[in-house]
Amino acid sequence: MKVRALSLNEFKSSGFIYFSNILDGFDRYEHIQLSPITSIYEEVEKLYIRFIEKLFNINNEKVVIDFYKNRLDKNSIRYIEDRLKDEEKLLFHRLMNCGSDEDIFFEITDISFIPLLTKLNLKELFFVTFYFDKADFSLWGNYNYNFPLFSRKIENLEKIKKIARQCSLL
């Protein structure tokens, strides 16, 4: 299965780094701030897609996201669709149609979703948080092309810093 909804209980029992207020994340977890070396949108998008795809692969080709589709009305959906390419719209609809209207957590096992999810964040169309259980960190976006990354262990951040440098995000 490429996308599947997770229940709140399933998400909570998986041990993901989760908090509802970003200030809590800064207070409770080790963190780094990813920031691209350029401000040209097309280049920024490529850098973040490459980075998140690397993390996806490290995390056993899986990521969990929060996707609050229940907050989207018809006008919001149309607004997002108008800014997507046809193939992105298909992926967007797969997410929108997965699970119930109340589901907010989704496991993604198809790397082709990464560019869409990255674009939604970077273009501020819809914010998505990425949760990586095996690698033990969470990636929030987007704050003027900066993405805070949170981990329980400083050692994890050192590994991620290396990847972020390779992707020109540190």
PDB file of C-alpha atoms in Angstrom:
ATOM      1  CA  MET A   1       0.000   0.000   0.000  1.00  0.00           C
ATOM      2  CA  LYS A   2       1.385   3.431  -0.960  1.00  0.00           C
ATOM      3  CA  VAL A   3      -0.693   5.594   1.405  1.00  0.00           C
ATOM      4  CA  ARG A   4      -2.644   4.522   4.416  1.00  0.00           C
ATOM      5  CA  ALA A   5      -4.390   6.377   7.193  1.00  0.00           C
ATOM      6  CA  LEU A   6      -3.152   5.865  10.739  1.00  0.00           C
ATOM      7  CA  SER A   7      -5.448   6.121  13.711  1.00  0.00           C
ATOM      8  CA  LEU A   8      -4.492   8.565  16.432  1.00  0.00           C
ATOM      9  CA  ASN A   9      -3.776   5.617  18.747  1.00  0.00           C
ATOM     10  CA  GLU A  10      -1.569   3.944  16.142  1.00  0.00           C
ATOM     11  CA  PHE A  11       0.326   7.188  15.606  1.00  0.00           C
ATOM     12  CA  LYS A  12       0.797   7.817  19.345  1.00  0.00           C
ATOM     13  CA  SER A  13       1.905   4.244  20.049  1.00  0.00           C
ATOM     14  CA  SER A  14       4.573   4.448  17.326  1.00  0.00           C
ATOM     15  CA  GLY A  15       6.675   6.836  19.402  1.00  0.00           C
ATOM     16  CA  PHE A  16       6.938   9.671  16.896  1.00  0.00           C
ATOM     17  CA  ILE A  17       8.249  13.032  18.024  1.00  0.00           C
ATOM     18  CA  TYR A  18       4.983  14.948  18.160  1.00  0.00           C
ATOM     19  CA  PHE A  19       3.958  18.281  19.635  1.00  0.00           C
ATOM     20  CA  SER A  20       1.232  20.674  18.581  1.00  0.00           C
ATOM     21  CA  ASN A  21       3.102  23.918  19.269  1.00  0.00           C
ATOM     22  CA  ILE A  22       6.492  24.475  17.671  1.00  0.00           C
ATOM     23  CA  LEU A  23       7.736  26.355  20.745  1.00  0.00           C
ATOM     24  CA  ASP A  24       7.254  23.125  22.732  1.00  0.00           C
ATOM     25  CA  GLY A  25       9.480  21.385  20.201  1.00  0.00           C
ATOM     26  CA  PHE A  26      12.236  23.948  20.646  1.00  0.00           C
ATOM     27  CA  ASP A  27      11.978  23.576  24.441  1.00  0.00           C
ATOM     28  CA  ARG A  28      11.779  19.769  24.609  1.00  0.00           C
ATOM     29  CA  TYR A  29      13.957  18.442  21.765  1.00  0.00           C
ATOM     30  CA  GLU A  30      17.329  18.835  20.160  1.00  0.00           C
ATOM     31  CA  HIS A  31      16.916  20.714  16.905  1.00  0.00           C
ATOM     32  CA  ILE A  32      18.554  22.268  13.887  1.00  0.00           C
ATOM     33  CA  GLN A  33      17.252  24.829  11.442  1.00  0.00           C
ATOM     34  CA  LEU A  34      17.522  23.885   7.775  1.00  0.00           C
ATOM     35  CA  SER A  35      18.001  26.857   5.506  1.00  0.00           C
ATOM     36  CA  PRO A  36      18.804  26.789   1.782  1.00  0.00           C
ATOM     37  CA  ILE A  37      21.790  28.624   0.358  1.00  0.00           C
ATOM     38  CA  THR A  38      19.554  30.234  -2.264  1.00  0.00           C
ATOM     39  CA  SER A  39      16.212  32.015  -2.251  1.00  0.00           C
ATOM     40  CA  ILE A  40      15.258  31.116  -5.831  1.00  0.00           C
ATOM     41  CA  TYR A  41      12.102  29.031  -5.418  1.00  0.00           C
ATOM     42  CA  GLU A  42      12.832  26.381  -8.062  1.00  0.00           C
ATOM     43  CA  GLU A  43      16.271  25.715  -6.572  1.00  0.00           C
ATOM     44  CA  VAL A  44      14.952  25.667  -3.010  1.00  0.00           C
ATOM     45  CA  GLU A  45      12.300  23.135  -4.004  1.00  0.00           C
ATOM     46  CA  LYS A  46      14.896  20.840  -5.603  1.00  0.00           C
ATOM     47  CA  LEU A  47      17.141  21.032  -2.526  1.00  0.00           C
ATOM     48  CA  TYR A  48      14.364  20.130  -0.106  1.00  0.00           C
ATOM     49  CA  ILE A  49      12.970  17.359  -2.309  1.00  0.00           C
ATOM     50  CA  ARG A  50      16.422  15.799  -2.547  1.00  0.00           C
ATOM     51  CA  PHE A  51      16.912  16.081   1.228  1.00  0.00           C
ATOM     52  CA  ILE A  52      13.504  14.652   2.173  1.00  0.00           C
ATOM     53  CA  GLU A  53      13.892  11.819  -0.346  1.00  0.00           C
ATOM     54  CA  LYS A  54      17.207  10.908   1.298  1.00  0.00           C
ATOM     55  CA  LEU A  55      15.503  10.858   4.698  1.00  0.00           C
ATOM     56  CA  PHE A  56      12.672   8.763   3.267  1.00  0.00           C
ATOM     57  CA  ASN A  57      15.215   6.185   2.068  1.00  0.00           C
ATOM     58  CA  ILE A  58      17.077   6.167   5.404  1.00  0.00           C
ATOM     59  CA  ASN A  59      13.741   5.605   7.144  1.00  0.00           C
ATOM     60  CA  ASN A  60      13.112   2.285   5.362  1.00  0.00           C
ATOM     61  CA  GLU A  61      11.334   4.024   2.475  1.00  0.00           C
ATOM     62  CA  LYS A  62       8.556   5.341   4.629  1.00  0.00           C
ATOM     63  CA  VAL A  63       7.396   8.578   6.224  1.00  0.00           C
ATOM     64  CA  VAL A  64       4.354   9.529   8.238  1.00  0.00           C
ATOM     65  CA  ILE A  65       2.802  12.928   7.718  1.00  0.00           C
ATOM     66  CA  ASP A  66       0.110  14.964   9.339  1.00  0.00           C
ATOM     67  CA  PHE A  67      -2.310  16.176   6.723  1.00  0.00           C
ATOM     68  CA  TYR A  68      -5.292  17.996   8.198  1.00  0.00           C
ATOM     69  CA  LYS A  69      -7.574  17.504   5.221  1.00  0.00           C
ATOM     70  CA  ASN A  70     -10.627  18.103   7.404  1.00  0.00           C
ATOM     71  CA  ARG A  71      -9.587  21.781   7.531  1.00  0.00           C
ATOM     72  CA  LEU A  72      -9.929  22.166   3.760  1.00  0.00           C
ATOM     73  CA  ASP A  73     -13.202  23.419   2.338  1.00  0.00           C
ATOM     74  CA  LYS A  74     -14.089  23.205  -1.361  1.00  0.00           C
ATOM     75  CA  ASN A  75     -12.611  26.630  -2.124  1.00  0.00           C
ATOM     76  CA  SER A  76      -9.328  25.718  -0.414  1.00  0.00           C
ATOM     77  CA  ILE A  77      -9.136  22.444  -2.315  1.00  0.00           C
ATOM     78  CA  ARG A  78      -9.762  24.252  -5.602  1.00  0.00           C
ATOM     79  CA  TYR A  79      -7.132  26.865  -4.721  1.00  0.00           C
ATOM     80  CA  ILE A  80      -4.537  24.117  -4.120  1.00  0.00           C
ATOM     81  CA  GLU A  81      -5.536  22.173  -7.239  1.00  0.00           C
ATOM     82  CA  ASP A  82      -5.161  25.287  -9.397  1.00  0.00           C
ATOM     83  CA  ARG A  83      -1.514  25.465  -8.367  1.00  0.00           C
ATOM     84  CA  LEU A  84      -0.649  21.831  -9.030  1.00  0.00           C
ATOM     85  CA  LYS A  85       0.387  19.952 -12.148  1.00  0.00           C
ATOM     86  CA  ASP A  86      -1.900  17.161 -13.333  1.00  0.00           C
ATOM     87  CA  GLU A  87       0.242  14.373 -11.852  1.00  0.00           C
ATOM     88  CA  GLU A  88       0.426  16.256  -8.531  1.00  0.00           C
ATOM     89  CA  LYS A  89      -3.349  16.592  -8.494  1.00  0.00           C
ATOM     90  CA  LEU A  90      -3.672  12.811  -8.765  1.00  0.00           C
ATOM     91  CA  LEU A  91      -1.434  12.332  -5.710  1.00  0.00           C
ATOM     92  CA  PHE A  92      -3.246  15.103  -3.848  1.00  0.00           C
ATOM     93  CA  HIS A  93      -6.577  13.364  -4.497  1.00  0.00           C
ATOM     94  CA  ARG A  94      -5.166  10.033  -3.320  1.00  0.00           C
ATOM     95  CA  LEU A  95      -4.345  11.708  -0.008  1.00  0.00           C
ATOM     96  CA  MET A  96      -7.691  13.469   0.166  1.00  0.00           C
ATOM     97  CA  ASN A  97      -9.536  10.183  -0.470  1.00  0.00           C
ATOM     98  CA  CYS A  98      -7.493   8.036   1.902  1.00  0.00           C
ATOM     99  CA  GLY A  99      -9.160   7.064   5.149  1.00  0.00           C
ATOM    100  CA  SER A 100     -11.982   9.075   6.680  1.00  0.00           C
ATOM    101  CA  ASP A 101     -12.442  12.831   6.693  1.00  0.00           C
ATOM    102  CA  GLU A 102     -11.252  12.905  10.301  1.00  0.00           C
ATOM    103  CA  ASP A 103      -7.950  11.059   9.720  1.00  0.00           C
ATOM    104  CA  ILE A 104      -4.918  13.344   9.965  1.00  0.00           C
ATOM    105  CA  PHE A 105      -1.938  10.947  10.035  1.00  0.00           C
ATOM    106  CA  PHE A 106      -0.873   9.069   6.923  1.00  0.00           C
ATOM    107  CA  GLU A 107       1.907   6.617   6.239  1.00  0.00           C
ATOM    108  CA  ILE A 108       3.513   7.193   2.842  1.00  0.00           C
ATOM    109  CA  THR A 109       5.534   4.371   1.249  1.00  0.00           C
ATOM    110  CA  ASP A 110       5.758   5.872  -2.219  1.00  0.00           C
ATOM    111  CA  ILE A 111       8.588   8.342  -2.780  1.00  0.00           C
ATOM    112  CA  SER A 112       6.652  10.011  -5.605  1.00  0.00           C
ATOM    113  CA  PHE A 113       4.605  11.864  -2.933  1.00  0.00           C
ATOM    114  CA  ILE A 114       7.669  13.721  -1.616  1.00  0.00           C
ATOM    115  CA  PRO A 115       7.764  16.437  -4.320  1.00  0.00           C
ATOM    116  CA  LEU A 116       4.050  17.179  -3.826  1.00  0.00           C
ATOM    117  CA  LEU A 117       4.317  17.359  -0.031  1.00  0.00           C
ATOM    118  CA  THR A 118       7.420  19.534  -0.281  1.00  0.00           C
ATOM    119  CA  LYS A 119       5.708  21.872  -2.743  1.00  0.00           C
ATOM    120  CA  LEU A 120       2.626  22.196  -0.539  1.00  0.00           C
ATOM    121  CA  ASN A 121       4.886  23.340   2.293  1.00  0.00           C
ATOM    122  CA  LEU A 122       7.198  25.609   0.339  1.00  0.00           C
ATOM    123  CA  LYS A 123       4.419  27.372  -1.566  1.00  0.00           C
ATOM    124  CA  GLU A 124       2.483  27.682   1.704  1.00  0.00           C
ATOM    125  CA  LEU A 125      -0.499  25.957   0.141  1.00  0.00           C
ATOM    126  CA  PHE A 126      -0.876  23.476   2.991  1.00  0.00           C
ATOM    127  CA  PHE A 127       1.518  22.716   5.824  1.00  0.00           C
ATOM    128  CA  VAL A 128       2.639  19.158   6.418  1.00  0.00           C
ATOM    129  CA  THR A 129       4.890  17.784   9.162  1.00  0.00           C
ATOM    130  CA  PHE A 130       7.095  14.801   8.321  1.00  0.00           C
ATOM    131  CA  TYR A 131       7.627  12.101  10.985  1.00  0.00           C
ATOM    132  CA  PHE A 132      10.455   9.597  10.675  1.00  0.00           C
ATOM    133  CA  ASP A 133      10.262   6.801  13.238  1.00  0.00           C
ATOM    134  CA  LYS A 134      13.381   4.754  12.411  1.00  0.00           C
ATOM    135  CA  ALA A 135      15.568   7.847  12.207  1.00  0.00           C
ATOM    136  CA  ASP A 136      13.789   9.358  15.241  1.00  0.00           C
ATOM    137  CA  PHE A 137      13.066  12.908  14.137  1.00  0.00           C
ATOM    138  CA  SER A 138      10.356  15.238  12.876  1.00  0.00           C
ATOM    139  CA  LEU A 139      10.624  17.879  10.175  1.00  0.00           C
ATOM    140  CA  TRP A 140       8.396  20.961  10.291  1.00  0.00           C
ATOM    141  CA  GLY A 141       7.977  23.439   7.478  1.00  0.00           C
ATOM    142  CA  ASN A 142       7.886  26.078   6.227  1.00  0.00           C
ATOM    143  CA  TYR A 143       9.103  29.298   7.796  1.00  0.00           C
ATOM    144  CA  ASN A 144      10.477  31.480   4.979  1.00  0.00           C
ATOM    145  CA  TYR A 145      12.120  28.415   3.420  1.00  0.00           C
ATOM    146  CA  ASN A 146      13.467  27.301   6.797  1.00  0.00           C
ATOM    147  CA  PHE A 147      12.514  23.911   8.159  1.00  0.00           C
ATOM    148  CA  PRO A 148      13.157  23.077  11.824  1.00  0.00           C
ATOM    149  CA  LEU A 149      14.142  19.456  12.404  1.00  0.00           C
ATOM    150  CA  PHE A 150      13.684  17.914  15.865  1.00  0.00           C
ATOM    151  CA  SER A 151      15.280  14.843  17.429  1.00  0.00           C
ATOM    152  CA  ARG A 152      15.576  13.258  20.851  1.00  0.00           C
ATOM    153  CA  LYS A 153      19.326  12.732  20.430  1.00  0.00           C
ATOM    154  CA  ILE A 154      22.078  15.110  19.395  1.00  0.00           C
ATOM    155  CA  GLU A 155      23.831  12.176  17.664  1.00  0.00           C
ATOM    156  CA  ASN A 156      20.905  11.874  15.256  1.00  0.00           C
ATOM    157  CA  LEU A 157      21.229  15.531  14.395  1.00  0.00           C
ATOM    158  CA  GLU A 158      24.906  15.111  13.556  1.00  0.00           C
ATOM    159  CA  LYS A 159      24.020  12.468  10.952  1.00  0.00           C
ATOM    160  CA  ILE A 160      21.283  14.661   9.527  1.00  0.00           C
ATOM    161  CA  LYS A 161      23.575  17.702   9.401  1.00  0.00           C
ATOM    162  CA  LYS A 162      25.871  15.786   7.088  1.00  0.00           C
ATOM    163  CA  ILE A 163      22.994  15.048   4.706  1.00  0.00           C
ATOM    164  CA  ALA A 164      21.718  18.620   4.964  1.00  0.00           C
ATOM    165  CA  ARG A 165      25.149  19.940   3.991  1.00  0.00           C
ATOM    166  CA  GLN A 166      25.230  17.605   0.984  1.00  0.00           C
ATOM    167  CA  CYS A 167      21.862  19.086  -0.039  1.00  0.00           C
ATOM    168  CA  SER A 168      22.995  22.694   0.565  1.00  0.00           C
ATOM    169  CA  LEU A 169      20.534  23.198   3.420  1.00  0.00           C
ATOM    170  CA  LEU A 170      23.087  24.045   6.138  1.00  0.00           C
TER     171      LEU A 170
END
